[in-house]
Coordinates of C-alpha atoms and ligand atoms in Angstrom, one line a residue:
X1 CA 106.6 89.9 82.9
X2 CA 105.5 93.4 83.8
X3 CA 108.1 96.2 83.3
X4 CA 108.7 98.8 86.0
X5 CA 110.7 102.0 85.4
X6 CA 112.5 103.0 88.6
X7 CA 113.7 106.6 88.4
X8 CA 116.5 107.3 90.9
X9 CA 117.1 103.6 90.9
X10 CA 120.8 103.9 91.6
X11 CA 120.1 106.0 94.7
X12 CA 119.7 104.8 98.3
X13 CA 116.0 103.7 98.5
X14 CA 115.7 103.2 94.8
X15 CA 118.5 100.5 94.6
X16 CA 116.9 98.5 97.5
X17 CA 113.6 98.7 95.8
X18 CA 115.0 97.5 92.5
X19 CA 116.3 94.4 94.2
X20 CA 112.9 93.7 95.8
X21 CA 111.1 94.3 92.5
X22 CA 113.4 91.9 90.7
X23 CA 112.9 89.3 93.5
X24 CA 109.2 89.6 92.9
X25 CA 109.5 88.9 89.1
X26 CA 109.4 92.4 87.7
X27 CA 111.7 93.5 84.9
X28 CA 113.2 96.7 86.1
X29 CA 114.5 99.6 84.0
X30 CA 116.5 102.2 85.8
X31 CA 116.7 105.9 84.8
X32 CA 119.0 108.0 86.9
X33 CA 121.2 111.0 86.0
X34 CA 123.8 110.0 88.6
X35 CA 123.6 113.4 90.2
X36 CA 123.6 111.8 93.7
X37 CA 124.6 108.2 93.0
X38 CA 127.2 106.1 91.2
X39 CA 126.9 103.7 88.3
X40 CA 128.7 101.0 90.3
X41 CA 125.5 100.5 92.3
X42 CA 124.3 98.5 89.3
X43 CA 126.9 95.9 90.0
X44 CA 125.8 95.8 93.7
X45 CA 122.2 95.1 92.5
X46 CA 123.5 92.4 90.2
X47 CA 125.4 90.8 93.0
X48 CA 122.3 90.4 95.0
X49 CA 119.7 89.4 92.3
X50 CA 121.9 88.0 89.6
X51 CA 120.2 90.5 87.2
X52 CA 121.9 93.6 85.8
X53 CA 119.1 96.0 85.3
X54 CA 118.8 97.9 82.0
X55 CA 120.1 101.4 82.8
X56 CA 119.6 104.8 81.2
X57 CA 121.7 107.7 82.4
X58 CA 119.1 110.4 81.8
X59 CA 117.7 113.4 83.6
X60 CA 114.0 112.9 84.1
X61 CA 113.5 116.7 83.4
X62 CA 114.7 116.0 79.9
X63 CA 111.3 115.0 78.4
X64 CA 112.4 113.8 75.0
X65 CA 115.0 111.5 76.6
X66 CA 112.3 110.0 78.8
X67 CA 109.9 109.7 75.9
X68 CA 112.6 107.8 73.9
X69 CA 112.9 105.4 76.8
X70 CA 109.1 104.8 76.8
X71 CA 109.3 104.2 73.0
X72 CA 111.7 101.4 73.6
X73 CA 109.9 99.8 76.5
X74 CA 106.3 99.1 77.3
X75 CA 106.4 100.4 80.9
X76 CA 103.5 99.2 83.1
X77 CA 104.5 101.1 86.3
X78 CA 106.8 103.9 87.3
X79 CA 108.4 104.1 90.8
X80 CA 109.5 107.7 90.9
X81 CA 112.4 108.3 93.4
X82 CA 114.4 110.7 91.4
X83 CA 114.6 114.0 93.3
X84 CA 117.0 116.3 95.1
X85 CA 116.6 115.7 98.8
X86 CA 118.9 117.9 100.9
X87 CA 116.7 120.2 103.0
X88 CA 119.3 122.8 103.7
X89 CA 120.4 123.1 100.1
X90 CA 116.8 123.5 99.1
X91 CA 116.6 126.6 101.3
X92 CA 119.7 128.1 99.5
X93 CA 118.7 127.0 96.0
X94 CA 114.9 126.8 96.0
X95 CA 114.6 127.0 92.2
X96 CA 116.9 124.0 91.7
X97 CA 114.5 122.0 93.9
X98 CA 111.3 123.2 92.3
X99 CA 112.7 122.6 88.9
X100 CA 114.2 119.2 89.5
X101 CA 111.5 117.7 91.7
X102 CA 108.5 119.1 90.0
X103 CA 109.4 119.2 86.3
X104 CA 110.5 115.6 86.5
X105 CA 107.1 114.6 88.0
X106 CA 105.1 116.6 85.4
X107 CA 107.1 115.0 82.6
X108 CA 106.4 111.5 83.9
X109 CA 102.7 112.2 84.4
X110 CA 102.4 113.6 80.9
X111 CA 104.1 110.5 79.4
X112 CA 102.3 108.1 81.7
X113 CA 99.0 109.6 80.6
X114 CA 99.5 108.7 77.0
X115 CA 100.8 105.2 77.8
X116 CA 98.6 103.8 80.5
X117 CA 101.4 103.5 83.1
X118 CA 100.8 103.7 86.8
X119 CA 102.8 105.7 89.3
X120 CA 104.3 105.3 92.8
X121 CA 105.6 108.6 94.2
X122 CA 108.2 109.0 96.9
X123 CA 106.7 111.4 99.4
X124 CA 107.8 112.2 102.9
X125 CA 106.6 112.6 106.5
X126 CA 107.9 116.2 106.1
X127 CA 104.4 117.1 104.8
X128 CA 103.0 116.8 108.4
X129 CA 105.4 119.5 109.7
X130 CA 105.1 119.7 113.5
X131 CA 102.0 117.6 114.1
X132 CA 99.3 118.6 116.6
X133 CA 98.4 115.0 117.4
X134 CA 100.5 111.8 117.4
X135 CA 100.8 109.4 115.8
X136 CA 100.1 111.0 112.4
X137 CA 97.6 109.3 110.2
X138 CA 97.2 110.0 106.4
X139 CA 94.3 112.3 107.4
X140 CA 96.4 114.4 109.7
X141 CA 96.6 118.0 108.4
X142 CA 99.3 118.9 105.9
X143 CA 101.3 121.9 107.5
X144 CA 102.8 124.8 105.6
X145 CA 106.2 123.5 104.3
X146 CA 109.3 124.3 106.4
X147 CA 111.6 124.0 103.3
X148 CA 111.4 124.2 99.5
X149 CA 112.3 120.5 99.5
X150 CA 109.2 119.7 101.7
X151 CA 107.1 122.0 99.6
X152 CA 108.1 120.0 96.4
X153 CA 106.6 116.9 98.1
X154 CA 103.4 118.7 99.1
X155 CA 103.0 120.2 95.6
X156 CA 103.9 116.9 94.0
X157 CA 101.2 115.1 95.9
X158 CA 98.7 117.8 94.9
X159 CA 99.7 117.6 91.3
X160 CA 99.2 113.8 91.3
X161 CA 95.8 114.0 93.0
X162 CA 94.5 116.5 90.4
X163 CA 95.9 114.4 87.5
X164 CA 94.4 111.1 88.8
X165 CA 91.1 112.9 89.2
X166 CA 91.2 114.1 85.6
X167 CA 92.7 111.1 83.8
X168 CA 92.9 107.3 83.8
X169 CA 96.3 107.4 85.5
X170 CA 96.5 105.4 88.8
X171 CA 98.9 106.5 91.5
X172 CA 100.0 105.8 95.1
X173 CA 102.1 108.2 97.2
X174 CA 104.2 106.7 99.9
X175 CA 105.1 109.0 102.8
X176 CA 108.4 107.7 104.2
X177 CA 109.4 108.5 107.8
X178 CA 113.2 108.1 108.5
X179 CA 114.8 105.3 106.4
X180 CA 118.1 103.8 107.7
X181 CA 120.1 100.6 107.3
X182 CA 121.3 98.7 104.3
X183 CA 120.8 95.4 102.4
X184 CA 122.0 92.5 104.6
X185 CA 124.5 91.5 101.8
X186 CA 126.1 95.0 102.1
X187 CA 126.3 95.0 98.3
X188 CA 124.2 98.2 98.4
X189 CA 123.5 100.9 101.0
X190 CA 123.6 104.6 101.5
X191 CA 126.5 106.7 100.2
X192 CA 126.2 110.1 101.8
X193 CA 128.0 112.8 99.7
X194 CA 130.2 115.1 101.7
X195 CA 129.2 115.8 105.3
X196 CA 126.0 113.8 106.1
X197 CA 123.0 115.8 107.0
X198 CA 121.1 113.0 108.6
X199 CA 121.6 111.6 112.1
X200 CA 122.4 107.9 111.4
X201 CA 125.0 108.4 108.6
X202 CA 126.7 111.0 110.7
X203 CA 126.7 108.8 113.8
X204 CA 128.1 105.9 111.8
X205 CA 131.0 108.1 110.6
X206 CA 131.8 109.2 114.1
X207 CA 131.7 105.6 115.4
X208 CA 134.0 104.6 112.6
X209 CA 136.5 107.3 113.6
X210 CA 136.0 109.3 110.4
X211 CA 134.5 112.3 112.3
X212 CA 135.4 113.6 115.7
X213 CA 132.0 114.0 117.4
X214 CA 128.3 113.8 116.8
X215 CA 126.4 117.0 117.7
X216 CA 123.0 116.3 119.2
X217 CA 120.8 119.2 118.2
X218 CA 119.1 120.3 121.3
X219 CA 118.0 118.6 124.6
X220 CA 115.4 121.1 125.7
X221 CA 112.5 119.9 123.6
X222 CA 109.4 118.8 125.4
X223 CA 110.1 115.1 125.1
X224 CA 111.0 112.7 127.9
X225 CA 114.8 113.2 127.5
X226 CA 114.6 116.6 125.8
X227 CA 115.8 115.3 122.4
X228 CA 113.7 115.0 119.2
X229 CA 111.7 111.9 118.4
X230 CA 111.5 110.2 115.0
X231 CA 110.2 107.0 113.4
X232 CA 113.1 105.2 111.9
X233 CA 112.4 102.5 109.4
X234 CA 114.7 99.9 107.7
X235 CA 115.2 100.6 104.0
X236 CA 114.5 97.0 103.0
X237 CA 111.1 97.1 104.8
X238 CA 110.5 100.3 103.0
X239 CA 111.5 98.8 99.6
X240 CA 109.1 95.9 100.1
X241 CA 106.2 98.3 100.5
X242 CA 106.9 99.6 97.0
X243 CA 106.5 96.2 95.5
X244 CA 103.1 95.8 97.2
X245 CA 102.2 99.3 95.9
X246 CA 103.1 98.3 92.3
X247 CA 101.3 95.0 92.6
X248 CA 98.2 96.8 93.8
X249 CA 98.3 99.4 91.0
X250 CA 98.8 96.7 88.3
X251 CA 96.1 94.4 89.7
X252 CA 93.4 97.0 89.8
X253 CA 93.4 98.8 86.5
X254 CA 91.5 102.0 86.6
X255 CA 89.2 101.2 89.5
X256 CA 91.1 102.8 92.4
X257 CA 91.3 106.4 93.6
X258 CA 94.6 108.0 94.4
X259 CA 95.9 106.6 97.6
X260 CA 98.5 107.8 100.2
X261 CA 100.2 105.6 102.8
X262 CA 102.5 106.3 105.7
X263 CA 105.5 104.0 105.8
X264 CA 107.1 103.9 109.3
X265 CA 107.2 101.5 112.2
X266 CA 104.8 103.4 114.3
X267 CA 107.4 103.8 117.1
X268 CA 109.2 107.0 118.0
X269 CA 112.7 107.1 119.4
X270 CA 114.6 110.1 120.7
X271 CA 118.1 110.9 119.5
X272 CA 119.6 109.9 122.9
X273 CA 117.6 106.6 122.8
X274 CA 119.0 105.9 119.4
X275 CA 122.6 106.6 120.6
X276 CA 122.1 104.4 123.6
X277 CA 120.7 101.6 121.5
X278 CA 123.6 101.9 119.1
X279 CA 126.2 101.7 121.9
X280 CA 124.4 98.7 123.5
X281 CA 124.1 96.6 120.3
X282 CA 127.6 97.4 118.9
X283 CA 129.6 97.8 122.1
X284 CA 131.1 101.0 120.5
X285 CA 131.2 104.1 122.7
X286 CA 130.1 107.1 120.8
X287 CA 131.6 110.6 121.2
X288 CA 128.7 113.1 121.2
X289 CA 127.9 116.5 122.7
X290 CA 124.7 118.4 123.1
X291 CA 124.7 121.6 121.1
X292 CA 122.0 124.2 120.1
X293 CA 118.9 123.2 118.3
X294 CA 119.0 122.9 114.5
X295 CA 116.8 125.5 112.8
X296 CA 113.6 124.0 111.3
X297 CA 113.7 120.7 113.3
X298 CA 110.4 119.0 114.2
X299 CA 110.1 118.1 117.9
X300 CA 108.4 114.7 117.5
X301 CA 106.8 112.8 114.6
X302 CA 105.9 109.1 114.2
X303 CA 103.4 107.3 112.1
X304 CA 100.1 105.6 112.5
X305 CA 100.7 102.8 110.1
X306 CA 97.2 101.2 110.4
X307 CA 96.2 102.1 106.8
X308 CA 99.3 100.5 105.3
X309 CA 99.0 97.5 107.6
X310 CA 95.3 96.9 106.8
X311 CA 95.1 97.9 103.1
X312 CA 98.5 96.9 101.8
X313 CA 99.0 94.1 104.2
X314 CA 102.4 95.5 104.9
X315 CA 104.2 95.9 108.2
X316 CA 107.8 97.0 109.0
X317 CA 109.6 94.0 110.5
X318 CA 112.9 95.4 111.8
X319 CA 113.3 96.9 115.2
X320 CA 115.7 99.8 116.0
X321 CA 118.5 97.6 117.3
X322 CA 118.5 95.5 114.1
X323 CA 118.4 98.7 112.0
X324 CA 121.4 100.2 113.7
X325 CA 123.3 97.0 113.4
X326 CA 122.5 97.0 109.7
X327 CA 123.8 100.5 109.3
X328 CA 126.9 99.7 111.3
X329 CA 127.6 96.6 109.2
X330 CA 127.2 98.7 106.1
X331 CA 129.5 101.4 107.5
X332 CA 132.2 98.8 108.3
X333 CA 131.9 97.3 104.9
X334 CA 133.0 100.7 103.4
X335 CA 136.4 100.0 105.0
Ligands
NAD401 P1 119.1 109.5 96.7 O1 119.6 110.8 96.4 O2 120.0 108.4 97.2 O3 118.4 108.9 95.4 C1 117.8 109.8 94.4 C2 118.3 109.4 93.1 O4 117.7 110.2 92.1 C3 119.8 109.6 93.0 O5 120.4 108.4 92.5 C4 120.0 110.8 92.0 O6 121.1 110.7 91.2 C5 118.7 110.6 91.2 N1 118.2 111.9 90.6 C6 118.0 113.1 91.2 N2 117.4 113.9 90.3 C7 117.3 113.3 89.1 C8 116.8 113.6 87.8 N3 116.3 114.8 87.5 N4 116.8 112.7 86.8 C9 117.3 111.4 87.1 N5 117.8 111.1 88.3 C10 117.8 112.0 89.3 O7 117.8 109.7 97.7 P2 117.0 108.6 98.5 O8 117.2 108.8 99.9 O9 117.1 107.3 97.9 O10 115.5 109.2 98.2 C11 114.7 108.7 97.2 C12 113.4 109.5 97.2 O11 112.8 109.4 98.5 C13 113.5 111.0 97.0 O12 112.4 111.4 96.2 C14 113.4 111.6 98.4 O13 112.9 112.9 98.3 C15 112.4 110.6 99.0 N6 112.5 110.6 100.5 C16 113.8 110.3 101.0 C17 113.8 110.2 102.4 C18 115.2 109.9 103.1 O14 115.3 110.2 104.3 N7 116.1 109.3 102.4 C19 112.7 110.4 103.2 C20 111.5 110.7 102.6 C21 111.4 110.8 101.2
WQD402 C1 116.9 113.2 112.9 C2 117.0 113.7 114.3 C3 117.9 116.0 114.4 C4 121.8 115.1 112.7 C5 115.1 114.7 107.4 C6 114.3 115.6 106.4 C7 113.0 115.0 106.1 C8 113.0 113.6 105.7 C9 113.9 112.8 106.6 C10 113.1 113.4 103.3 C11 116.6 115.2 114.4 C12 118.9 115.0 115.0 C13 120.5 115.0 113.2 C14 122.9 115.4 113.6 C15 121.3 115.4 115.4 N1 113.7 113.4 104.4 N2 120.3 115.2 114.5 N3 122.6 115.5 115.0 O1 115.3 115.9 110.5 O2 113.8 113.8 110.7 O3 114.4 114.7 108.5 O4 115.1 113.4 106.8 O5 112.0 113.6 103.0 O6 112.4 115.8 105.1 O7 114.2 116.9 106.9 O8 116.2 113.6 109.9 O9 118.3 112.4 110.3 O10 118.3 114.9 109.8 O11 117.5 114.1 112.0 O12 121.0 115.5 116.6 O13 124.1 115.5 113.3 O14 118.4 113.7 114.6 O15 117.9 117.2 115.1 O16 116.1 115.4 115.7 P1 114.9 114.6 110.0 P2 117.7 113.7 110.4

C-alpha cells in the first residue's frame, strides 16, 4: 500500500482528498498545524471511510518536525495543500504569506529530494490574473500577481519547475478554479473562519439567516449581466483529480516532466446567474444588493480543461445546480 502525506489534510479541499485517496487504497498520513482547521475533521473523515488517518499536528515550516515524520514513514507521494489562502490578509501581511506558503514548499522539496517522494502542489487560477483570451489553457500567460497570496502560487510553481529540472523529483501542479460544495455525507465540508471572503460561503450564511444581506460586488463589468464570471467546481470532483495525479506520479517513476493542469468545469457563471440558480434549486429567496466593485477582482475567468480531460482522463461531473444544493445541504447540516 503506497503512503501519501497530505499536508493541510484537515482543511477544506485536503479533507475531501484524504477520503478519495483512502477509497482508492492509499494509506494517508495528515500533517496540519490546525491554523485554519479543526482536529474534529479527522472524525468526519473516519465516518466516511471507516479509517482514522494518522495525524501529525505540525507546521510544515518546521523542517525538523517534518523530517521526523519522514523518518517514521516511507512516504511515496506528498499532496501539499498546507498554505494560508486569504487574499485580503495577504495584502496586509505579505511576509506571513511568503513565509508560510514558500518555506513550507521549500522544506518539502528538500526532504522529498533525499527520499524519492513525488509532489502534487495546490496552485490556483489566480496565476492567470485577468486573461486576454478565454477559456484559459495551461499555456495562457501568467500575469503579474494581484496579491501576495497569488504571488506565492506563481513563485511556488516556478520553484517546483526548477527543482524538477535539476533533480529526480516528479511533480504536478493543479490550478484550481473556484471550489464549492461538500461531501454528500455532510461529514466534512468547508468551515469558513469569521466573515467569509468567498461568494458561496457568504451566500449560504445569508440564506440560512445568519447574515443580513449578500453584497454583489459590481454590476458594471463587461459581461452579459454586468457581474463577474467564474468557473465553479465541486470539491469532490477536485479531490478525485488529486488521486489521479498521485496515481500518475507513482506509476511513472522519473520519466515525466513537470506537469500543470487546470481543474475546473470549463463553464463560466456570473454572480447573478449563481444567485438565480441557487434560488431555483432551493426555493429560498436570497436577500442581495448590488454594491461597488471589490478591489482586485477579475472580470471573467474560466478554464479550458482539455489537457486534464485528455491526459488525466478526468472530467468534473457536477453541474452548478448540484454544487449549490451540495453547499446548501452542508450549510443546513451546521444547524
Ligand atoms: P484550508 O485553509 O481549508 O486548508 C489549508 C490547511 O492547511 C488548513 O487546515 C491549515 O490549518 C493548514 N495549514 C496552513 N499552513 C500550514 C502550515 N504551515 N503547516 C501545516 N498546516 C498548515 O484551504 P483550502 O481551501 O482547503 O485550500 C487548500 C489549498 O488549495 C491551499 O494551498 C490553497 O491556497 C489552494 N487553493 C484553494 C482555493 C480555494 O478557493 N479554496 C483555490 C485555489 C487554490
Ligand atoms: C467570486 C465572485 C466576487 C463575495 C478567490 C481568490 C482566488 C482563488 C479563488 C485561491 C467574484 C463575487 C464575492 C461576495 C460577491 N482562491 N463576490 N460578493 O474572487 O474568484 O477568487 O477564490 O487560490 O485566488 O481570489 O472568489 O468567491 O471571492 O468571488 O459579489 O460577498 O463573487 O466579486 O466576482 P474569487 P470569490
